[in-house]
CSV table of N, CA and C in Angstrom, one decimal:
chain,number,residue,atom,x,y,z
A,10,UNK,N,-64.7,-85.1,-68.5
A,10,UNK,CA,-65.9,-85.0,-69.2
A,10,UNK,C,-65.8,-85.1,-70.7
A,11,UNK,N,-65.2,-86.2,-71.0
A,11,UNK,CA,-64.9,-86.7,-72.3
A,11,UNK,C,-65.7,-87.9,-72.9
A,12,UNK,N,-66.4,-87.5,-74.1
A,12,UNK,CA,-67.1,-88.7,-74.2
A,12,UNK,C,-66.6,-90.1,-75.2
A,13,UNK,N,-65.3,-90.0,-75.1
A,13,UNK,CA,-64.7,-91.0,-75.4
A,13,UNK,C,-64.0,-91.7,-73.9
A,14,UNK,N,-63.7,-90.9,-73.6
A,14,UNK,CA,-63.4,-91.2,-72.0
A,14,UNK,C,-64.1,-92.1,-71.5
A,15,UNK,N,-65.7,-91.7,-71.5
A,15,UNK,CA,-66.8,-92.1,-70.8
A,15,UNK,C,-67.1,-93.9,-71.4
A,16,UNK,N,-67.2,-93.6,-72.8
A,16,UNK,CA,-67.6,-95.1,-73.8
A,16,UNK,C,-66.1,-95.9,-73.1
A,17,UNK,N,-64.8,-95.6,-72.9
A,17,UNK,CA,-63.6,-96.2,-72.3
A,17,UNK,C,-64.0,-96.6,-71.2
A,18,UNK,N,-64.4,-95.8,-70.3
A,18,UNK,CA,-64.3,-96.5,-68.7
A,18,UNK,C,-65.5,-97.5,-68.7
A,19,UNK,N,-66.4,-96.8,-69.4
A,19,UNK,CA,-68.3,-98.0,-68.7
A,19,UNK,C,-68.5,-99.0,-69.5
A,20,UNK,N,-67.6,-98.8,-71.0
A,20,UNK,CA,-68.1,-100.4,-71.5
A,20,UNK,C,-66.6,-101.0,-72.8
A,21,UNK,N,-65.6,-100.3,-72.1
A,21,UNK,CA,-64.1,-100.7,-72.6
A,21,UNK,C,-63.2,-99.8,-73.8
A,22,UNK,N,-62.3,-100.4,-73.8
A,22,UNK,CA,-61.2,-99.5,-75.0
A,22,UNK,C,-61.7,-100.0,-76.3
A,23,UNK,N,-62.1,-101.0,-76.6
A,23,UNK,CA,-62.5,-101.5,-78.2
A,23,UNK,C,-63.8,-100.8,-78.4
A,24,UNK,N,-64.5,-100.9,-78.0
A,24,UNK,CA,-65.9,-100.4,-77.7
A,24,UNK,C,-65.2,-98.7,-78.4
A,25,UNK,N,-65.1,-98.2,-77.6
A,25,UNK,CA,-64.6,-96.5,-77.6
A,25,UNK,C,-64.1,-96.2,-78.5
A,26,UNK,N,-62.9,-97.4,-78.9
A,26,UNK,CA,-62.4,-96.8,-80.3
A,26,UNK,C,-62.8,-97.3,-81.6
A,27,UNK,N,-64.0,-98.1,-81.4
A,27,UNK,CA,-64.5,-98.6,-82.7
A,27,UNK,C,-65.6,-97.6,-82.8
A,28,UNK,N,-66.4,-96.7,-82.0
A,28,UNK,CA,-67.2,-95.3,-82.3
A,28,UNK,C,-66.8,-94.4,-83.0
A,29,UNK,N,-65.3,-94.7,-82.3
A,29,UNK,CA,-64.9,-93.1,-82.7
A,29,UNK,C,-63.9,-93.2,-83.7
A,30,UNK,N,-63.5,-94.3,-84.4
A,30,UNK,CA,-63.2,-94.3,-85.7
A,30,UNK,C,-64.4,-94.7,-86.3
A,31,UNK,N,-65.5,-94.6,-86.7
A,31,UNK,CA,-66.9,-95.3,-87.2
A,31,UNK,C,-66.9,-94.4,-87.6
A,32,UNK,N,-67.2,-93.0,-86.5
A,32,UNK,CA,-67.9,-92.0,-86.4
A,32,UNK,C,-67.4,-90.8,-87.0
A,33,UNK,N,-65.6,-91.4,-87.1
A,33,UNK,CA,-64.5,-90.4,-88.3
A,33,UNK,C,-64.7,-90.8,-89.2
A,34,UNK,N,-64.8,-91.9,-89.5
A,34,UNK,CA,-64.7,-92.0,-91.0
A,34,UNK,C,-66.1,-91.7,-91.6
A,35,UNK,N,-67.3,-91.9,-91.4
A,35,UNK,CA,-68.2,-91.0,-91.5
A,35,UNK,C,-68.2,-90.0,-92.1
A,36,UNK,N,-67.6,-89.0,-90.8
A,36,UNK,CA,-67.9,-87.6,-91.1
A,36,UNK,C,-66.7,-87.4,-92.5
A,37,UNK,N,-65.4,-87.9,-92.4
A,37,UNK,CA,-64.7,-87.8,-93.6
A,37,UNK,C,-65.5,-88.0,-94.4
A,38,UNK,N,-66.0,-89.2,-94.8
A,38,UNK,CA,-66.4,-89.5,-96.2
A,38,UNK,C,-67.7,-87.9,-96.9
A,39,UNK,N,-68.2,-88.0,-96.0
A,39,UNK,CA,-69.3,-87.1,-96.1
A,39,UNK,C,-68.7,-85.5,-96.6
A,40,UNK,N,-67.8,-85.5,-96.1
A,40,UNK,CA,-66.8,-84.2,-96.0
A,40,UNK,C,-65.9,-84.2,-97.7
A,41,UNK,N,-65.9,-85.6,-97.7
A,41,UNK,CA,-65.2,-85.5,-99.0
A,41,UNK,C,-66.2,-85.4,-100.0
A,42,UNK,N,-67.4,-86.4,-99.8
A,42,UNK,CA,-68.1,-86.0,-101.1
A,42,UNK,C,-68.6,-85.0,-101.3
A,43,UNK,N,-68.7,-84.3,-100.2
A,43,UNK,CA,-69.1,-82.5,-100.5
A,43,UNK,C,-68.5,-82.3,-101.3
A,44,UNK,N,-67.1,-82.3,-101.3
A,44,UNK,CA,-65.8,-81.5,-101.7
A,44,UNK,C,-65.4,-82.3,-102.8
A,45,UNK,N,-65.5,-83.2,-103.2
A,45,UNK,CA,-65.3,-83.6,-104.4
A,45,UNK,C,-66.2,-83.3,-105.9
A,46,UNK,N,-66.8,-83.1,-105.9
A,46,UNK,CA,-67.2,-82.1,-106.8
A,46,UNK,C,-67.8,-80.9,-106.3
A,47,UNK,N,-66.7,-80.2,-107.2
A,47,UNK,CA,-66.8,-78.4,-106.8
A,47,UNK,C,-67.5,-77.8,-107.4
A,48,UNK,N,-68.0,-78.3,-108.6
A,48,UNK,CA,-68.9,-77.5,-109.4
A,48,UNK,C,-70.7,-77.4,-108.9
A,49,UNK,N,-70.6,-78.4,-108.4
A,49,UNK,CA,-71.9,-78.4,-108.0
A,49,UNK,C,-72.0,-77.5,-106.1
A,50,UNK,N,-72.3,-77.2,-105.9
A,50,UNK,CA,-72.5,-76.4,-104.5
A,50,UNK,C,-74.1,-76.9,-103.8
A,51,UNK,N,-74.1,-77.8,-102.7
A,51,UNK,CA,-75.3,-77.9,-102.2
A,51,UNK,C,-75.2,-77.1,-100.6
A,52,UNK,N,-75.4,-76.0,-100.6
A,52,UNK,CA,-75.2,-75.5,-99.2
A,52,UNK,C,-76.3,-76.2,-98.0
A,53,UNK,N,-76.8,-77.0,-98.2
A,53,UNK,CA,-77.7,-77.9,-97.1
A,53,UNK,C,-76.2,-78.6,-96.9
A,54,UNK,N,-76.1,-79.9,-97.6
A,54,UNK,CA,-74.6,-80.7,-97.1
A,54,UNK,C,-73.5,-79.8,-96.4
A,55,UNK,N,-73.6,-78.7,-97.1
A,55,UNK,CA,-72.5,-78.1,-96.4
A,55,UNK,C,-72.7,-78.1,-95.1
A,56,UNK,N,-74.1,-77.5,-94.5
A,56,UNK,CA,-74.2,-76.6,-93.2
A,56,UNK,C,-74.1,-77.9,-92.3
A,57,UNK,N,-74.7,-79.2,-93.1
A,57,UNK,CA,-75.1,-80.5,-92.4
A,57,UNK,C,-73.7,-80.8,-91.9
A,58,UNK,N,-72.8,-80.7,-92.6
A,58,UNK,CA,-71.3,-81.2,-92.1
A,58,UNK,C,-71.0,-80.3,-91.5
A,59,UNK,N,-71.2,-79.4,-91.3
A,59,UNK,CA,-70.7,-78.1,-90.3
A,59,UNK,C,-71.2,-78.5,-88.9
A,60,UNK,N,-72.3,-78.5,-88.9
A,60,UNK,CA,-73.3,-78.9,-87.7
A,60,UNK,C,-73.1,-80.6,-87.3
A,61,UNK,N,-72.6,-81.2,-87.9
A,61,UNK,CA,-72.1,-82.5,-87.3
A,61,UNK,C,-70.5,-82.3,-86.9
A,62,UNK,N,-69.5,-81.3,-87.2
A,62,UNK,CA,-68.5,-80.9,-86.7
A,62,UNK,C,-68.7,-80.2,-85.6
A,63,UNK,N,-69.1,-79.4,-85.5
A,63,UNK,CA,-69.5,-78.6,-84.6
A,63,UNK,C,-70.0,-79.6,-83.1
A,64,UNK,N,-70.8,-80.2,-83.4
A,64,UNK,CA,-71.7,-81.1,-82.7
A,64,UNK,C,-70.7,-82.3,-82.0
A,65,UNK,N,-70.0,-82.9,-82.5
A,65,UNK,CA,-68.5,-83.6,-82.1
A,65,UNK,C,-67.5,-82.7,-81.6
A,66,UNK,N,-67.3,-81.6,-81.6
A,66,UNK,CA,-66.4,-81.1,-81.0
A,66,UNK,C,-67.0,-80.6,-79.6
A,67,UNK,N,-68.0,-80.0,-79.6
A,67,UNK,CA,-68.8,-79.9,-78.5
A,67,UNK,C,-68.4,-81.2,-77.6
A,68,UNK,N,-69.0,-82.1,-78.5
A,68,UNK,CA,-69.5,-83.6,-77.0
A,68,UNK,C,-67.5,-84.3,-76.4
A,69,UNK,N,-66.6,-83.2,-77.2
A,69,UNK,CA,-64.8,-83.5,-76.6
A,69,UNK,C,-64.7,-82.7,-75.5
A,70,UNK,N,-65.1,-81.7,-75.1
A,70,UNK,CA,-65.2,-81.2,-73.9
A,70,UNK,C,-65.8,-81.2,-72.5
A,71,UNK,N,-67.5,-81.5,-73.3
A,71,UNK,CA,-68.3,-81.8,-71.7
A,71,UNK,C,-69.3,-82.9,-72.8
A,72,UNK,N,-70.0,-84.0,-71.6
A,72,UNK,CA,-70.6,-85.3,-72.2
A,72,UNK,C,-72.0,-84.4,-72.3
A,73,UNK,N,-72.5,-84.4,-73.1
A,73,UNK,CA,-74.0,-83.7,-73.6
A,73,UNK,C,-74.6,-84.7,-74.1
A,74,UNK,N,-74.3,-85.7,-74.6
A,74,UNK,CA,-74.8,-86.8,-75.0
A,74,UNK,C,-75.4,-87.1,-74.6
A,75,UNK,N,-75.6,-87.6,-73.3
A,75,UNK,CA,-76.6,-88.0,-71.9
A,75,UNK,C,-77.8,-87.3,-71.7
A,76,UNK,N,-78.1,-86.3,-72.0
A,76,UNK,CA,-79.5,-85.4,-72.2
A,76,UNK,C,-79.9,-85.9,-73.6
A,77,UNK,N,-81.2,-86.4,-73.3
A,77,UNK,CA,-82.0,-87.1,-74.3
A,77,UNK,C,-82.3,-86.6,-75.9
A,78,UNK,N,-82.3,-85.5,-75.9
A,78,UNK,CA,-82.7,-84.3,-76.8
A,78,UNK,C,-81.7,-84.3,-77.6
A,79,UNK,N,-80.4,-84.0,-77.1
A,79,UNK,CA,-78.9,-84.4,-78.0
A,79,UNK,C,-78.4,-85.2,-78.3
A,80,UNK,N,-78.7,-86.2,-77.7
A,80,UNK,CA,-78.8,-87.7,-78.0
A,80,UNK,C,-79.1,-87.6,-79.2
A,81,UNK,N,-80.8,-87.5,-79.5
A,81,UNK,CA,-81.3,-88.1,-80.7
A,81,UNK,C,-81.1,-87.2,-81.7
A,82,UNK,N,-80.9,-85.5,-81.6
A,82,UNK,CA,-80.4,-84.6,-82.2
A,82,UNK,C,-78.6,-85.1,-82.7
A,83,UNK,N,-78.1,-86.0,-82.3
A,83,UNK,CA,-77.1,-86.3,-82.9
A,83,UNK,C,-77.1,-87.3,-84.0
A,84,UNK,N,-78.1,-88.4,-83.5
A,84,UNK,CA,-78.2,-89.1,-84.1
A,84,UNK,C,-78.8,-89.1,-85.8
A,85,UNK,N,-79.8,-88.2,-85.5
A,85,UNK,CA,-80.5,-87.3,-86.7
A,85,UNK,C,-79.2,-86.8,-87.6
A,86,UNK,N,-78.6,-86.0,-87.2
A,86,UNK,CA,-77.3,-85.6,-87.9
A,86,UNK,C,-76.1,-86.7,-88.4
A,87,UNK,N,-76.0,-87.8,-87.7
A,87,UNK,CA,-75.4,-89.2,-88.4
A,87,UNK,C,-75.9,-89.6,-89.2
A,88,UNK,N,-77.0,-89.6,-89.4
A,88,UNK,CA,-78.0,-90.3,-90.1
A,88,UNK,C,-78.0,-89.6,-91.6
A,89,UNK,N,-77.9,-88.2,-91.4
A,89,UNK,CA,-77.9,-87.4,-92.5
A,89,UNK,C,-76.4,-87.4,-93.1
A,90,UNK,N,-75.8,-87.8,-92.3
A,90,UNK,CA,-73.8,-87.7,-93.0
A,90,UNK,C,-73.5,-89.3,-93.5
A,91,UNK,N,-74.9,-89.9,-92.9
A,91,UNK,CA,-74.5,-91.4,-93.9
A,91,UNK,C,-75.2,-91.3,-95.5
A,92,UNK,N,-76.6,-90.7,-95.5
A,92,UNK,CA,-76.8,-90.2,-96.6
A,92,UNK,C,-75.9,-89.4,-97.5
A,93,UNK,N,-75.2,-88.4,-96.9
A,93,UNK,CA,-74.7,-87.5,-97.8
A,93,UNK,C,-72.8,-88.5,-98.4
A,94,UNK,N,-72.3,-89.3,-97.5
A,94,UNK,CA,-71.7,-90.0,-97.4
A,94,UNK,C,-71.7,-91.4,-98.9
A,95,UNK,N,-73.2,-91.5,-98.6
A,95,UNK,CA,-73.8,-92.4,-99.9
A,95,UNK,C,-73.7,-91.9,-101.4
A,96,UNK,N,-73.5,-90.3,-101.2
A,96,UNK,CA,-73.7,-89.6,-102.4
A,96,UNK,C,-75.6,-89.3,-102.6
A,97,UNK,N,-76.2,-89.5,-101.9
A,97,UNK,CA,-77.9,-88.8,-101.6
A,97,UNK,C,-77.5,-87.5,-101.5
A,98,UNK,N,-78.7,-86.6,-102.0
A,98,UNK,CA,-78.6,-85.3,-101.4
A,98,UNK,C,-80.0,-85.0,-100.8
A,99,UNK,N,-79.5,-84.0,-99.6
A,99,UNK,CA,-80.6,-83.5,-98.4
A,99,UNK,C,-81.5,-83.1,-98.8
């Protein structure tokens, strides 16, 4: 019940590993521009990258992804770590 597993078996290895490096580097970048300036503190970005870690670590265990609601609740959360990623704030 791995959802890298799952993107591997139903639609291949490139497929699977091009998500899930996409989807790292992502959350890195997002992670860094938090953290690259320290002086400033936006605790929205912060909780935002928390809850998109959180949220990936979940879908390594059991596939949740497949219920519609977390689906787009993830998506919403990518969407906001490409913004914060851009240097936008929340």
């Amino acid at each position: 019940h791995n959802i890298l597993l799952f993107f591997a078996y139903n639609y291949g290895f490139i497929f699977a590993s091009f998500v899930s490096i996409t989807i790292s580097m992502l959350v890195y970048k997002s992670f860094e521009n938090i953290y690259k300036n320290i002086t400033s503190v936006n605790y929205i970005n912060k909780a935002w990258v928390a809850s998109i870690f959180v949220f990936l670590l979940m879908n390594l265990n059991d596939i949740t992804y497949l219920e519609g609601r977390l689906s787009v609740i993830s998506w919403i959360l990518l969407a906001g770590a490409k913004s914060i990623a851009n240097g936008k704030e929340l």
